[in-house]
XYZ file of C-alpha atoms in Angstrom:
659
model
C 0.201 -0.054 0.167
C 2.907 2.484 0.754
C 4.708 1.711 -2.107
C 1.478 2.134 -4.372
C 0.630 5.676 -2.929
C 4.432 6.770 -3.237
C 4.462 5.653 -6.688
C 0.929 7.621 -7.115
C 2.401 10.913 -5.449
C 5.617 10.633 -7.429
C 3.678 10.061 -10.874
C 1.491 13.184 -10.015
C 4.381 15.306 -9.237
C 6.229 14.111 -12.183
C 3.495 15.400 -14.636
C 3.198 18.926 -12.487
C 6.615 19.196 -12.592
C 6.852 18.768 -16.526
C 3.733 21.292 -16.942
C 5.998 23.936 -14.773
C 9.008 23.453 -16.820
C 7.267 23.776 -20.113
C 5.398 26.954 -19.314
C 8.712 28.302 -18.463
C 10.018 27.299 -21.865
C 7.486 28.674 -23.530
C 7.490 32.135 -21.250
C 11.392 32.247 -22.095
C 10.437 32.178 -25.577
C 8.208 34.564 -25.512
C 11.026 37.158 -23.643
C 13.693 36.329 -25.646
C 13.927 39.517 -27.050
C 13.944 40.667 -23.258
C 16.951 40.791 -20.839
C 19.024 37.822 -19.876
C 18.079 38.667 -16.213
C 14.215 38.259 -16.935
C 14.920 35.233 -18.466
C 16.809 33.765 -15.840
C 14.145 34.966 -13.292
C 11.434 32.963 -14.811
C 13.767 29.806 -15.046
C 14.515 30.651 -11.380
C 10.863 31.070 -10.299
C 9.637 27.674 -12.442
C 12.793 25.788 -10.388
C 11.765 26.929 -7.020
C 8.234 26.134 -7.882
C 8.826 22.674 -8.809
C 10.833 22.410 -5.511
C 7.633 23.301 -3.633
C 5.366 21.061 -5.324
C 5.361 18.349 -2.587
C 5.164 20.781 0.277
C 2.110 22.657 -1.280
C 0.460 19.152 -2.616
C -0.100 18.362 0.990
C -1.257 21.749 2.347
C -3.641 22.987 -0.379
C -7.248 21.708 -0.772
C -7.542 19.008 -3.137
C -8.829 19.714 -6.760
C -10.058 16.757 -8.487
C -11.614 17.077 -12.008
C -13.485 14.337 -13.748
C -11.183 11.042 -14.240
C -10.376 10.061 -18.004
C -8.492 6.921 -19.019
C -8.075 4.303 -21.680
C -11.061 2.050 -22.676
C -11.293 -1.492 -21.808
C -14.006 -4.654 -23.010
C -16.922 -5.698 -20.543
C -14.873 -8.667 -19.064
C -12.486 -6.738 -16.770
C -9.146 -7.935 -15.430
C -6.693 -6.606 -13.080
C -3.591 -8.004 -11.292
C -2.120 -6.616 -7.940
C 1.116 -8.099 -6.888
C 2.966 -7.865 -3.461
C 6.227 -9.426 -1.993
C 6.150 -12.073 0.572
C 7.143 -10.909 4.030
C 9.039 -14.061 5.329
C 9.713 -17.213 3.468
C 8.192 -20.283 4.909
C 11.136 -22.287 3.915
C 14.458 -21.895 2.591
C 14.357 -20.674 -0.864
C 16.628 -22.996 -2.908
C 14.415 -25.948 -1.046
C 11.188 -24.288 -2.117
C 12.820 -24.059 -5.584
C 13.748 -27.570 -5.816
C 10.459 -29.166 -4.407
C 8.066 -27.166 -6.416
C 7.138 -28.528 -9.798
C 7.595 -25.645 -12.655
C 4.244 -26.421 -14.163
C 2.722 -25.060 -10.126
C 5.247 -22.503 -9.549
C 3.765 -18.841 -9.909
C 5.102 -17.232 -12.920
C 7.497 -14.324 -12.045
C 6.015 -10.884 -12.576
C 8.203 -7.757 -12.110
C 7.324 -4.976 -9.881
C 7.110 -2.288 -12.147
C 6.169 0.249 -9.446
C 9.152 -0.559 -7.157
C 11.413 -0.812 -9.923
C 11.030 2.746 -11.374
C 10.871 4.134 -7.545
C 14.329 2.324 -7.235
C 15.694 3.509 -10.347
C 14.762 7.109 -9.653
C 16.435 6.928 -5.921
C 19.468 5.438 -7.841
C 19.509 8.365 -10.034
C 18.997 11.128 -7.306
C 21.939 9.283 -5.532
C 24.204 9.257 -8.888
C 23.231 13.059 -9.864
C 23.969 14.143 -6.233
C 27.311 12.393 -6.076
C 29.305 14.595 -8.642
C 27.977 17.913 -6.710
C 29.029 16.226 -3.430
C 32.344 15.550 -4.298
C 32.768 19.026 -5.835
C 31.461 20.498 -2.594
C 33.689 18.672 -0.940
C 36.921 19.752 -3.282
C 35.661 23.251 -3.030
C 35.439 23.366 0.611
C 39.505 22.057 0.755
C 40.079 24.666 -1.931
C 38.655 27.435 0.129
C 40.232 26.298 3.331
C 43.939 26.336 1.426
C 43.660 29.312 -0.219
C 45.291 32.608 0.823
C 43.943 36.023 0.550
C 44.154 37.866 -2.729
C 46.457 40.884 -2.930
C 43.572 42.468 -5.005
C 41.380 42.564 -2.221
C 41.314 46.230 -1.999
C 40.613 46.407 -5.808
C 37.540 44.055 -5.437
C 36.013 46.403 -2.361
C 36.298 49.274 -4.828
C 34.478 47.524 -7.330
C 31.884 46.174 -4.739
C 31.124 49.532 -3.699
C 30.393 50.398 -7.562
C 27.866 47.610 -7.744
C 26.132 48.725 -4.108
C 27.619 45.436 -2.770
C 27.652 45.900 1.103
C 28.235 42.738 2.312
C 31.622 41.063 3.523
C 32.928 38.972 0.570
C 36.541 37.100 0.844
C 38.717 37.470 -2.250
C 41.130 34.535 -2.004
C 43.876 33.287 -4.269
C 44.100 29.869 -6.026
C 46.713 27.829 -7.451
C 47.842 28.937 -11.074
C 45.337 27.495 -13.820
C 42.156 27.324 -11.366
C 39.146 29.123 -13.281
C 38.042 32.211 -11.633
C 34.740 31.445 -9.818
C 32.232 32.838 -7.270
C 31.351 30.261 -4.040
C 29.020 30.626 -1.199
C 25.694 32.012 -0.245
C 25.805 33.372 3.305
C 29.194 34.165 3.074
C 30.703 34.684 -0.369
C 33.970 34.132 -1.581
C 35.536 34.991 -5.146
C 38.481 32.757 -6.238
C 41.040 34.248 -8.562
C 44.090 32.509 -10.042
C 47.826 33.464 -8.802
C 48.069 34.161 -12.778
C 45.923 37.321 -11.921
C 49.068 38.639 -10.809
C 50.403 38.229 -14.429
C 47.178 40.115 -15.808
C 46.526 43.413 -16.993
C 44.858 45.870 -14.768
C 41.848 46.173 -17.018
C 41.383 42.071 -17.318
C 41.587 42.134 -13.475
C 39.205 44.418 -13.268
C 36.519 43.061 -15.309
C 36.771 39.341 -14.147
C 36.504 40.839 -10.480
C 33.646 42.664 -11.691
C 31.798 39.524 -13.391
C 32.442 37.703 -10.336
C 31.137 39.996 -7.882
C 28.332 40.583 -10.454
C 27.229 36.995 -9.544
C 27.464 37.642 -5.843
C 25.114 41.053 -6.033
C 22.481 38.140 -8.191
C 22.785 35.898 -5.657
C 23.782 33.260 -8.313
C 25.303 30.743 -6.184
C 21.790 30.257 -4.439
C 19.880 30.019 -7.709
C 22.321 27.409 -8.952
C 22.026 25.483 -5.764
C 18.163 26.018 -6.017
C 18.274 24.811 -9.568
C 20.601 22.103 -9.183
C 18.365 20.307 -6.528
C 15.312 20.631 -8.753
C 17.710 18.748 -11.393
C 18.661 16.039 -8.494
C 14.912 15.254 -8.084
C 14.186 15.327 -11.906
C 16.996 13.927 -13.468
C 14.919 11.700 -15.783
C 13.281 14.612 -17.134
C 14.714 16.027 -20.489
C 13.029 19.360 -19.343
C 14.774 19.956 -16.352
C 17.966 19.511 -18.011
C 16.784 22.184 -20.395
C 16.167 24.577 -17.285
C 19.508 23.588 -16.041
C 21.638 24.642 -19.041
C 19.537 27.466 -19.589
C 19.551 29.097 -16.136
C 23.450 28.489 -16.438
C 23.085 30.376 -19.963
C 21.030 33.367 -18.941
C 23.037 33.664 -15.559
C 26.374 34.321 -17.260
C 24.784 36.442 -19.724
C 23.297 38.564 -17.075
C 26.209 39.022 -15.075
C 27.930 40.057 -18.466
C 25.022 42.892 -18.910
C 25.717 43.930 -15.338
C 30.038 44.142 -16.468
C 29.011 45.983 -19.357
C 26.904 48.404 -17.162
C 29.560 49.429 -15.538
C 31.135 51.201 -18.650
C 33.738 48.243 -19.829
C 33.845 48.247 -23.841
C 32.168 45.314 -25.476
C 35.316 44.146 -27.889
C 37.691 44.504 -24.788
C 35.591 42.263 -22.695
C 34.784 39.643 -25.186
C 38.570 39.436 -25.679
C 39.099 39.104 -22.121
C 36.558 36.262 -21.860
C 37.755 34.664 -24.407
C 41.367 34.553 -22.898
C 39.787 33.182 -19.942
C 38.091 30.328 -21.493
C 41.192 29.386 -23.787
C 43.610 29.304 -20.611
C 41.332 27.704 -18.054
C 39.218 24.915 -19.952
C 38.771 22.682 -17.052
C 36.274 23.679 -14.429
C 36.049 20.420 -12.167
C 34.426 22.307 -9.570
C 31.613 23.922 -11.841
C 28.750 21.819 -10.352
C 29.504 23.275 -6.666
C 30.570 27.097 -7.692
C 29.716 29.708 -10.250
C 32.550 29.739 -12.918
C 33.604 32.343 -15.016
C 33.450 30.902 -18.558
C 32.230 27.661 -19.687
C 33.492 26.549 -23.430
C 29.985 25.173 -24.158
C 28.355 28.510 -23.901
C 31.084 30.746 -24.786
C 30.122 31.314 -28.335
C 26.531 32.563 -27.693
C 27.610 34.822 -24.846
C 30.398 36.255 -27.402
C 27.783 36.908 -29.861
C 25.535 38.654 -27.180
C 28.230 40.926 -25.623
C 28.952 42.217 -29.086
C 25.375 42.458 -30.373
C 24.385 46.300 -29.585
C 21.010 45.723 -30.062
C 20.669 43.383 -26.726
C 18.579 44.250 -24.182
C 20.925 44.721 -21.121
C 18.583 45.510 -18.971
C 19.566 44.272 -15.317
C 15.971 43.810 -13.998
C 13.646 45.516 -11.728
C 11.651 44.544 -8.688
C 8.257 45.152 -10.364
C 9.334 42.194 -12.837
C 10.449 40.038 -9.957
C 7.120 40.691 -7.924
C 4.835 39.704 -11.299
C 7.067 37.067 -11.948
C 6.575 35.901 -8.751
C 2.760 36.149 -8.711
C 2.710 34.235 -11.791
C 4.655 31.088 -10.809
C 2.206 31.005 -7.753
C -0.761 31.220 -9.909
C 0.378 28.703 -11.810
C 1.583 26.372 -9.037
C -1.073 26.819 -6.604
C -3.867 25.076 -8.915
C -1.209 22.276 -10.447
C -0.635 21.456 -6.592
C -4.384 21.340 -5.582
C -4.732 18.721 -8.346
C -4.285 15.443 -6.650
C -6.107 12.296 -5.615
C -6.165 13.696 -2.074
C -9.734 13.187 -0.396
C -11.627 16.083 -0.033
C -12.152 17.267 3.591
C -15.444 15.834 4.950
C -18.176 18.226 4.716
C -21.060 18.366 7.094
C -23.945 15.970 6.311
C -27.626 16.788 7.571
C -28.268 13.088 7.376
C -25.667 11.732 9.299
C -25.971 14.507 12.097
C -29.453 13.776 12.319
C -28.858 10.294 12.459
C -26.402 10.733 15.255
C -28.676 13.122 16.945
C -31.545 10.463 16.741
C -29.005 7.692 18.261
C -28.247 9.446 21.101
C -31.877 10.746 21.935
C -33.184 7.195 21.994
C -29.668 5.657 23.518
C -30.086 3.054 20.601
C -26.573 2.295 19.138
C -28.195 0.369 16.421
C -29.388 3.577 14.782
C -25.742 5.068 14.193
C -24.142 1.167 13.501
C -26.636 0.106 10.696
C -25.624 3.096 8.274
C -21.668 2.987 9.116
C -21.473 0.019 7.166
C -22.931 1.515 4.009
C -20.498 4.504 4.150
C -17.864 1.956 4.704
C -18.843 0.347 1.380
C -18.702 3.764 -0.105
C -14.986 4.165 1.553
C -16.240 7.236 3.419
C -14.344 5.861 6.565
C -14.414 9.053 8.340
C -18.183 9.296 8.442
C -18.698 5.216 9.427
C -15.936 6.224 12.235
C -18.060 8.981 13.321
C -21.147 6.913 13.294
C -19.258 3.734 15.185
C -17.817 5.945 17.775
C -21.278 7.564 18.409
C -22.812 3.911 18.725
C -19.795 3.027 21.143
C -20.313 6.040 23.287
C -24.039 5.062 23.645
C -22.933 1.224 24.661
C -20.485 2.423 27.164
C -23.279 4.911 29.049
C -26.174 2.343 28.461
C -24.437 -0.834 29.416
C -20.940 0.155 30.815
C -17.456 0.350 29.704
C -16.660 -3.192 30.739
C -19.721 -4.746 29.227
C -19.831 -7.381 26.285
C -21.993 -4.989 24.160
C -19.176 -1.876 24.613
C -16.471 -4.760 23.564
C -18.566 -5.654 20.340
C -18.566 -1.941 19.733
C -14.857 -1.744 20.062
C -14.072 -4.496 17.772
C -16.778 -2.652 15.118
C -14.472 0.355 15.352
C -11.022 -2.059 15.070
C -12.632 -3.978 11.905
C -13.247 -0.504 10.287
C -9.435 0.930 10.978
C -8.254 -2.235 9.564
C -10.323 -2.303 6.648
C -8.608 1.008 5.667
C -5.380 -0.186 6.488
C -4.620 2.151 9.574
C -2.901 -0.576 11.703
C -1.878 1.484 14.920
C -5.432 2.487 15.268
C -7.150 -1.139 14.934
C -4.335 -2.811 17.002
C -5.276 0.007 20.040
C -8.976 -0.898 19.603
C -8.477 -4.338 19.441
C -6.450 -4.532 22.154
C -8.991 -2.524 24.377
C -11.783 -4.812 23.384
C -9.568 -7.890 24.540
C -9.148 -6.243 28.041
C -12.967 -5.370 27.828
C -14.389 -8.899 26.604
C -11.571 -11.076 28.387
C -12.223 -14.820 28.013
C -15.522 -14.235 26.325
C -15.883 -15.919 22.910
C -16.596 -12.683 21.558
C -13.138 -11.733 21.769
C -11.627 -14.175 19.500
C -11.671 -12.093 16.191
C -9.599 -9.455 18.250
C -7.118 -12.266 19.582
C -6.812 -13.260 15.967
C -6.031 -10.066 14.505
C -3.560 -9.271 17.316
C -1.451 -12.402 16.470
C -1.703 -11.943 12.816
C 0.075 -8.414 13.592
C 2.448 -10.309 16.093
C 3.609 -12.482 12.877
C 4.427 -9.178 11.144
C 6.703 -8.540 13.835
C 8.408 -12.036 14.098
C 7.030 -12.185 17.534
C 6.027 -15.946 16.963
C 5.755 -16.734 20.756
C 3.151 -13.932 21.222
C 1.395 -14.754 18.222
C 0.987 -18.252 19.437
C -0.505 -16.915 22.567
C -3.049 -15.350 21.180
C -3.859 -17.819 18.406
C -4.121 -20.770 21.121
C -6.193 -17.934 23.336
C -9.127 -17.532 20.433
C -9.106 -21.130 20.105
C -9.634 -21.992 23.442
C -12.753 -19.433 23.435
C -14.984 -22.178 21.459
C -15.856 -19.562 19.199
C -16.870 -19.889 15.550
C -13.391 -18.258 15.055
C -11.625 -21.200 16.556
C -11.084 -22.897 13.110
C -9.474 -19.418 11.866
C -7.657 -19.344 14.562
C -6.193 -23.232 14.112
C -5.218 -22.129 10.505
C -3.051 -19.263 11.576
C -1.625 -21.389 14.044
C -0.693 -23.690 10.999
C 0.797 -20.593 9.038
C 2.691 -20.000 12.246
C 4.146 -23.380 12.465
C 5.222 -23.142 8.622
C 7.057 -19.765 9.730
C 8.737 -21.950 12.759
C 9.858 -24.601 10.093
C 7.627 -27.094 11.740
C 6.015 -28.938 8.641
C 4.415 -31.616 10.873
C 2.732 -29.043 13.323
C 1.576 -26.940 10.305
C 0.045 -29.678 8.559
C -2.075 -30.666 11.975
C -3.149 -27.220 12.463
C -4.508 -27.110 8.968
C -6.217 -30.537 9.308
C -7.749 -29.367 12.905
C -8.713 -26.068 11.285
C -10.799 -28.138 8.406
C -12.312 -29.940 11.297
C -13.602 -27.155 13.320
C -14.860 -24.825 10.248
C -17.216 -27.760 8.629
C -16.402 -28.923 4.657
C -18.973 -26.425 3.489
C -17.746 -22.605 4.941
C -16.216 -20.113 3.369
C -13.506 -20.220 5.987
C -12.883 -23.748 4.974
C -12.040 -23.065 1.638
C -9.333 -20.369 2.470
C -7.739 -23.095 4.717
C -7.949 -25.622 1.616
C -6.357 -23.103 -0.483
C -3.410 -22.666 2.082
C -3.187 -26.124 2.649
C -2.833 -26.707 -0.723
C -0.070 -23.817 -1.122
C 1.761 -25.617 1.593
C 1.452 -29.127 0.152
C 2.855 -27.876 -3.138
C 5.645 -26.514 -0.848
C 6.614 -29.619 0.348
C 6.758 -31.279 -2.828
C 3.066 -33.170 -2.361
C 1.796 -32.025 -5.607
C -0.858 -34.822 -6.380
C -2.224 -34.476 -2.483
C -1.902 -30.345 -3.167
C -4.024 -30.603 -6.643
C -6.651 -32.501 -4.636
C -6.958 -30.200 -1.831
C -6.969 -27.189 -4.841
C -9.954 -29.154 -6.411
C -11.916 -29.403 -3.196
C -11.638 -25.612 -2.523
C -12.711 -24.841 -6.164
C -15.575 -26.928 -5.690
C -16.366 -25.307 -2.452
C -16.041 -21.923 -3.786
C -18.511 -22.861 -6.915
C -21.083 -24.549 -4.489
C -22.004 -21.111 -2.984
C -21.486 -18.633 -5.511
C -23.056 -14.748 -5.429
C -22.047 -14.223 -1.728
C -22.039 -10.452 -1.004
C -19.416 -9.283 0.863
C -19.462 -7.245 4.408
C -17.777 -7.272 7.220
C -18.901 -6.920 11.019
C -22.130 -8.120 12.079
C -24.034 -5.557 9.907
C -26.385 -7.052 7.237
C -25.076 -7.335 3.780
C -26.220 -4.190 1.762
C -29.531 -4.607 0.030
C -29.639 -5.424 -3.807
C -29.260 -2.564 -6.129
C -32.675 -1.277 -7.570
C -30.775 -1.545 -10.795
C -29.827 -5.101 -10.606
C -33.686 -6.523 -11.493
C -33.486 -4.389 -14.724
C -29.855 -5.241 -15.582
C -29.189 -7.044 -19.041
C -26.258 -8.956 -20.451
C -24.407 -7.235 -23.467
C -25.333 -8.823 -27.003
C -28.454 -8.770 -29.072
C -28.490 -4.934 -29.252
C -27.018 -4.310 -25.973
C -23.711 -2.384 -26.038
C -21.144 -3.292 -23.162
C -19.845 -0.841 -20.833
C -16.512 0.519 -21.190
C -14.024 0.764 -18.057
C -12.775 4.898 -18.035
C -11.045 4.673 -14.582
C -9.837 1.895 -12.703
C -7.868 1.770 -9.171
C -5.584 -1.108 -8.447
C -6.600 -3.218 -5.426
C -4.409 -3.392 -2.419
C -3.023 -6.927 -1.277
C -4.081 -7.347 2.188
C -1.824 -7.791 5.196
C -3.162 -11.055 5.931
C -3.058 -12.601 2.682
C 0.629 -11.590 2.174
C 1.204 -12.835 5.406
C -0.021 -16.176 4.967
C 1.213 -16.162 1.181
C -2.052 -16.445 -0.046
C -2.473 -16.064 -3.991
C -5.072 -16.558 -6.387
C -7.902 -14.711 -8.059
C -10.876 -13.336 -6.760
C -13.957 -13.399 -9.215
C -16.788 -10.757 -9.093
C -19.998 -10.142 -10.820
C -21.491 -6.685 -11.046
C -24.036 -4.479 -12.646
C -22.805 -1.490 -14.365
C -25.779 0.912 -13.809
C -27.142 3.510 -16.264
C -24.781 6.496 -14.780
C -21.635 4.450 -15.234
C -21.007 3.446 -11.318
C -20.576 -0.298 -10.176
C -23.729 -1.833 -8.390
C -24.347 -5.056 -6.909
C -20.931 -6.038 -6.589
C -20.671 -9.784 -5.824
C -17.898 -12.307 -5.043
C -18.481 -15.062 -7.325
C -15.035 -16.996 -6.806
C -13.450 -15.731 -3.360
C -10.304 -16.121 -1.747
C -10.294 -14.967 1.855
C -8.138 -13.201 4.191
C -9.176 -9.500 3.000
C -8.616 -9.998 -0.492
C -12.328 -10.310 -1.406
C -12.858 -7.070 0.193
C -9.703 -5.367 -1.174
C -11.225 -6.579 -4.741
C -14.767 -4.976 -3.928
C -13.281 -1.909 -2.629
C -11.054 -1.319 -5.551
C -13.928 -2.316 -8.078
C -16.432 -0.192 -6.460
C -14.433 3.100 -7.021
C -14.542 2.171 -10.770
C -15.700 4.303 -13.464
C -17.461 3.038 -16.588
C -19.265 4.287 -19.478
C -22.562 2.431 -19.540
C -23.862 0.098 -22.210
C -26.283 1.289 -24.285
C -29.466 0.154 -25.635
C -31.134 1.851 -28.719
C -28.868 4.869 -27.923
C -29.913 5.172 -24.428
C -27.473 3.909 -21.410
C -28.801 1.087 -19.525
C -27.662 -1.157 -16.250
C -25.543 -3.928 -18.063
C -24.169 -6.922 -16.098
C -20.386 -7.515 -16.229
C -17.730 -9.791 -14.631
C -14.386 -8.786 -13.154
C -11.366 -11.133 -12.233
C -9.024 -9.687 -9.752
C -5.420 -11.429 -9.402
C -3.418 -11.430 -6.420
C -0.044 -12.676 -6.835
C 3.085 -12.635 -4.866
C 6.463 -12.049 -5.862
């Protein structure tokens, strides 16, 4: 789930960053006859906006336009994958004991691979910068004061620079450069002692112009943007264009002081010719880069070039335009909108409290949970629990059941910490009553994830001892635990005990049969595994069309559109999928290493929403609910008859595979 969320966030930010950089490219083209300073401000604002996107995306209200996606046929299939947490036996043994025909085909984790590649790219892009920064720090530490500090002070005053600047002398052959933001420094090579006075003056003016413009800071900002977006060609364009416009803007500032263009161009050419290597260029602002030299010389010698050094009005306008562009882009994301007051829910809560009847709040909570409005469902369940505490007391079975309902909800929306807290509280309230069994089982499963095997065994054994309907499920989990502890005979004994407790025709038995079959396959007992798998399949087919619901609430009523639904064909057009959400692999199934397919039947209503979703081929351990939750959020273009939308029956197969 976390990987899916990170991937979705990364893709959204990538698209938004691309839009911002594309807008900056268009803007700088429109400003091509304006000054280099103006174009540099545009690129700097765009890079800053790209860096601020993650922060603004979580702080601004969500804006969600209508979804669009590719079209798909009437039989819909989606596959979700997950990595197994802990192998139940050594990998080599499993590979050798599992026949090739029964092994799960390897499927690449595309999302994880892309995220890993992005992280590696960020590291490799940062590495030259870090190496150059360390070398530059050593160079600054070893450099002595330049004999031309007095000349630099006079030129700084001419440029209206009133901050301390270190003028340092570096070994001969090093490129003149500027470094530092809070305490800037200008590096002059020892060769400057042999320059003419005019060349020293122009070189210092150029480097001091960078200090005045705070180019070291803007270069660091742009480099950070490039590091995060190294894969994006527009990011590299922004980097190159920022460097180019920065140097031209500094050149314009030098020419504004009265320097002759031809003489300045000649000195710049000589600097570039004698100091061609700039290994610290990624961490410092170097005077001359050979790749940019031709364009700079042409711009310096072109008398028609706009050499404005910028003004506050243009800078303020640039900031406002950047905000106007980035704010709606940052708000454009899949974040859930803030909950709005619901008069019907408020009235339900007031009625439940007035009548001191928790069922009034409990019953609609399930419907809101099915619509994935978990916050509203939680508010209703909290109300019901509060009523139970007031009527029956906080030590009553009634109150304990209310806590389990809240825990079920939090588990369903993968809020593990809240679920553990409420299940633990329910255990304290219910004690050794049979109603506490689901809480003990959940806590045991969570202990499995942290490899607290002794604690998990205690929870499962307690659930078995309560003589509740969940005793068979607790035994099944004991089988999973025994596998983890490399105790195959104990695992098989517990799977068999679970089947004896569950009854041969229960949905829970079908899940146990599938886990038992996978266990037998891993032990190389393929014939027995196939027999057990066939039994599970027969059990699933014997009870088709079971709606999925959680807790003790009754299943939702059949949709009014179901009776009028028709099958595609004979003049009935097929519904088309236009938006699809990937299902989430449940924690329970991942821990138990359960995999397979969940088959769903549904009706695509005339408005394109999926209704009457039923599980006709279940898997169990939360995968059925995960499939229903995902499909319930899908959006369809409805099927048609005689050109009019009609409710149409459809089927979905959701595949769950472990890598």
